[in-house]
Tab-separated table of C-alpha atoms in Angstrom:
chain	number	residue	atom	x	y	z
A	69	MET	CA	46.069	-34.693	120.657
A	70	ASN	CA	48.716	-36.940	119.186
A	71	LEU	CA	52.439	-37.010	120.873
A	72	GLY	CA	53.885	-35.442	117.643
A	73	ARG	CA	51.741	-32.119	118.058
A	74	ARG	CA	52.169	-32.050	121.838
A	75	LEU	CA	56.192	-32.288	121.328
A	76	THR	CA	55.878	-29.804	118.628
A	77	GLY	CA	53.786	-27.508	120.632
A	78	LEU	CA	56.266	-27.766	123.963
A	79	LEU	CA	59.283	-27.325	121.964
A	80	ALA	CA	57.679	-24.191	120.324
A	81	GLY	CA	56.858	-22.738	123.758
A	82	ALA	CA	60.163	-23.496	125.022
A	83	ALA	CA	61.911	-21.512	122.152
A	84	LEU	CA	59.432	-18.628	122.640
A	85	ALA	CA	60.236	-18.534	126.345
A	86	ALA	CA	63.951	-18.747	125.755
A	87	GLY	CA	63.732	-16.056	123.313
A	88	THR	CA	61.619	-13.602	125.281
A	89	ALA	CA	64.017	-14.311	128.464
A	90	LEU	CA	67.042	-13.242	126.119
A	91	PHE	CA	65.199	-10.320	124.695
A	92	GLY	CA	64.005	-9.193	128.233
A	93	ALA	CA	67.694	-9.270	129.814
A	94	ALA	CA	69.215	-6.218	130.211
A	95	ALA	CA	72.168	-5.310	128.109
A	96	PRO	CA	75.477	-4.307	129.721
A	97	ALA	CA	76.097	-0.524	130.132
A	98	GLN	CA	77.679	0.993	127.332
A	99	ALA	CA	80.593	3.705	127.608
A	100	TYR	CA	79.858	7.286	126.821
A	101	SER	CA	81.875	8.681	123.877
A	102	PRO	CA	82.817	11.351	124.540
A	103	ASN	CA	82.572	11.358	128.171
A	104	PRO	CA	79.744	13.584	129.556
A	105	ALA	CA	80.547	16.878	130.854
A	106	VAL	CA	80.591	17.450	134.585
A	107	SER	CA	79.542	20.182	136.726
A	108	THR	CA	80.757	20.099	140.403
A	109	TYR	CA	79.252	22.322	143.190
A	110	TYR	CA	80.579	22.263	146.728
A	111	ARG	CA	78.669	23.552	149.757
A	112	ASP	CA	80.220	24.229	153.226
A	113	THR	CA	77.652	22.602	155.272
A	114	ASP	CA	78.162	24.949	158.299
A	115	THR	CA	75.853	27.400	156.382
A	116	CYS	CA	73.089	24.791	155.652
A	117	PRO	CA	70.517	23.860	155.316
A	118	CYS	CA	70.772	24.868	151.690
A	119	SER	CA	69.176	24.100	148.200
A	120	GLY	CA	68.372	25.975	145.107
A	121	GLY	CA	70.659	27.980	142.910
A	122	THR	CA	73.164	25.372	141.378
A	123	LEU	CA	71.929	22.751	143.566
A	124	THR	CA	68.670	22.788	141.545
A	125	ASP	CA	67.955	20.173	138.775
A	126	PRO	CA	64.944	18.644	136.697
A	127	PHE	CA	64.586	15.745	138.865
A	128	ASP	CA	64.498	16.204	142.592
A	129	GLY	CA	66.800	19.180	143.349
A	130	THR	CA	69.643	19.003	145.956
A	131	TYR	CA	69.007	19.712	149.572
A	132	PHE	CA	72.062	19.629	152.196
A	133	ALA	CA	71.519	19.452	155.807
A	134	HIS	CA	73.454	21.371	158.377
A	135	ASP	CA	76.656	19.437	159.516
A	136	ALA	CA	79.011	21.482	161.273
A	137	GLY	CA	82.612	21.148	159.631
A	138	GLY	CA	81.190	19.261	156.583
A	139	LEU	CA	81.727	19.902	152.749
A	140	ALA	CA	78.957	18.334	150.474
A	141	VAL	CA	79.523	17.821	146.565
A	142	LYS	CA	77.142	17.465	144.052
A	143	MET	CA	78.420	16.357	140.585
A	144	GLU	CA	76.022	16.825	137.511
A	145	LEU	CA	76.738	14.726	134.225
A	146	ASN	CA	75.479	16.176	130.863
A	147	ALA	CA	75.974	14.346	127.403
A	148	SER	CA	74.692	15.685	124.266
A	149	GLY	CA	72.438	18.158	125.879
A	150	TRP	CA	70.833	15.608	128.198
A	151	PHE	CA	71.097	15.696	132.018
A	152	VAL	CA	72.188	11.972	132.506
A	153	GLY	CA	73.117	11.620	135.986
A	154	LYS	CA	74.246	13.280	139.142
A	155	VAL	CA	76.232	12.111	142.189
A	156	GLU	CA	75.881	13.764	145.645
A	157	PHE	CA	77.991	13.244	148.953
A	158	HIS	CA	75.876	14.455	151.910
A	159	PRO	CA	78.184	14.915	155.013
A	160	TYR	CA	74.989	14.792	157.352
A	161	ASP	CA	74.895	10.977	157.758
A	162	GLU	CA	77.773	10.152	155.177
A	163	LYS	CA	75.347	9.231	152.509
A	164	LEU	CA	76.342	8.961	148.932
A	165	TRP	CA	73.663	9.289	146.284
A	166	VAL	CA	74.074	8.027	142.702
A	167	TYR	CA	71.423	8.923	140.114
A	168	ASP	CA	70.958	7.742	136.394
A	169	THR	CA	68.480	9.956	134.872
A	170	ARG	CA	68.459	8.805	131.438
A	171	ASN	CA	67.487	5.236	129.979
A	172	ASP	CA	69.928	5.539	127.079
A	173	GLY	CA	71.948	1.984	127.815
A	174	ASP	CA	74.852	4.156	129.138
A	175	GLY	CA	76.161	3.945	132.458
A	176	PHE	CA	78.839	5.134	135.124
A	177	GLU	CA	80.272	4.071	138.359
A	178	VAL	CA	81.164	5.882	141.326
A	179	THR	CA	83.806	5.085	143.783
A	180	ILE	CA	84.137	6.343	147.200
A	181	GLY	CA	86.495	6.293	149.915
A	182	TYR	CA	88.074	8.484	152.701
A	183	SER	CA	91.361	9.405	154.389
A	184	TYR	CA	91.463	9.448	158.090
A	185	GLY	CA	94.164	8.800	160.814
A	186	GLY	CA	96.820	8.663	158.009
A	187	SER	CA	95.162	5.693	156.408
A	188	TYR	CA	93.012	5.353	153.290
A	189	HIS	CA	89.739	3.310	153.370
A	190	ASP	CA	87.979	2.125	150.195
A	191	LEU	CA	84.304	2.046	150.413
A	192	GLY	CA	83.817	0.401	147.230
A	193	THR	CA	82.245	1.138	143.537
A	194	HIS	CA	78.522	1.760	143.565
A	195	ALA	CA	76.102	2.579	140.435
A	196	ALA	CA	72.399	3.160	140.070
A	197	PRO	CA	70.440	-0.156	139.320
A	198	GLY	CA	69.698	0.477	135.782
A	199	THR	CA	66.151	-0.419	135.491
A	200	SER	CA	63.455	1.061	133.114
A	201	GLU	CA	62.358	3.688	135.505
A	202	VAL	CA	62.673	7.134	134.430
A	203	VAL	CA	65.070	7.975	137.364
A	204	ASP	CA	67.309	5.148	138.947
A	205	VAL	CA	68.726	5.895	142.343
A	206	THR	CA	71.219	4.193	144.507
A	207	VAL	CA	71.504	5.520	148.340
A	208	LYS	CA	74.630	4.004	150.264
A	209	ASP	CA	74.979	5.016	154.068
A	210	PHE	CA	78.410	4.905	155.267
A	211	ASP	CA	80.007	5.367	158.790
A	212	ILE	CA	82.672	7.947	158.110
A	213	PRO	CA	84.510	9.486	160.921
A	214	GLU	CA	83.829	13.305	161.228
A	215	GLY	CA	86.399	15.559	159.516
A	216	ALA	CA	87.556	12.782	157.318
A	217	SER	CA	88.571	13.782	153.529
A	218	VAL	CA	86.051	11.864	151.409
A	219	ASP	CA	87.306	11.131	147.598
A	220	ILE	CA	84.665	10.587	145.094
A	221	SER	CA	85.565	9.562	141.458
A	222	VAL	CA	83.180	8.949	138.339
A	223	TYR	CA	84.139	6.397	135.758
A	224	ASP	CA	82.584	5.562	132.357
A	225	GLY	CA	81.467	2.196	132.815
A	226	SER	CA	83.191	-0.455	134.909
A	227	GLY	CA	86.769	-1.209	135.806
A	228	ARG	CA	87.982	2.110	136.882
A	229	SER	CA	89.740	2.532	133.624
A	230	ASP	CA	87.887	5.716	132.053
A	231	LEU	CA	87.870	8.697	134.911
A	232	ILE	CA	85.075	11.044	133.871
A	233	ALA	CA	85.579	13.345	136.915
A	234	ALA	CA	86.600	13.290	140.510
A	235	ALA	CA	85.818	15.337	143.779
A	236	ARG	CA	89.177	14.216	145.665
A	237	GLY	CA	92.347	15.546	147.071
A	238	THR	CA	92.150	19.320	147.764
A	239	GLY	CA	88.348	19.139	146.102
A	240	ALA	CA	87.342	16.246	148.337
A	241	ALA	CA	84.259	16.477	150.298
A	242	THR	CA	84.446	16.464	154.049
A	243	ALA	CA	82.458	14.009	156.519
């Protein structure tokens, strides 16, 4: 094989590899327009374990464990007739669950923080990983003091600029 053919083959292979890498790269999440509708459900975990009813959904349902003094929350996101995600705070073990249930290129982010002893503690922004799986899930395990008021906010995309819904203030969860 002559040098010209070999060089042409190498260049063509490099261009093909670069194109494949660009095509296979994940695009950034787009914003929902309009924002998804949100249904929010609270459970006093003094009376749990609990599931069923409004905690049922087409993906894995929701189950809250008994946690004396806790208040759990589930937020379901629906857009254009599709169940696109859900956010759950489980007081037992202080876990935040973020689900993206539709591979539509749209995403949302969840911020969580808590108030305790006169101070507010920001625990960051979290999102589902955004893979090609049918359901993407992120679970974050926190160490939140018992009885703390937990604030959860759901934003359309990044930057905490387009609030979709919140469970905070008097509607906060309780660790």
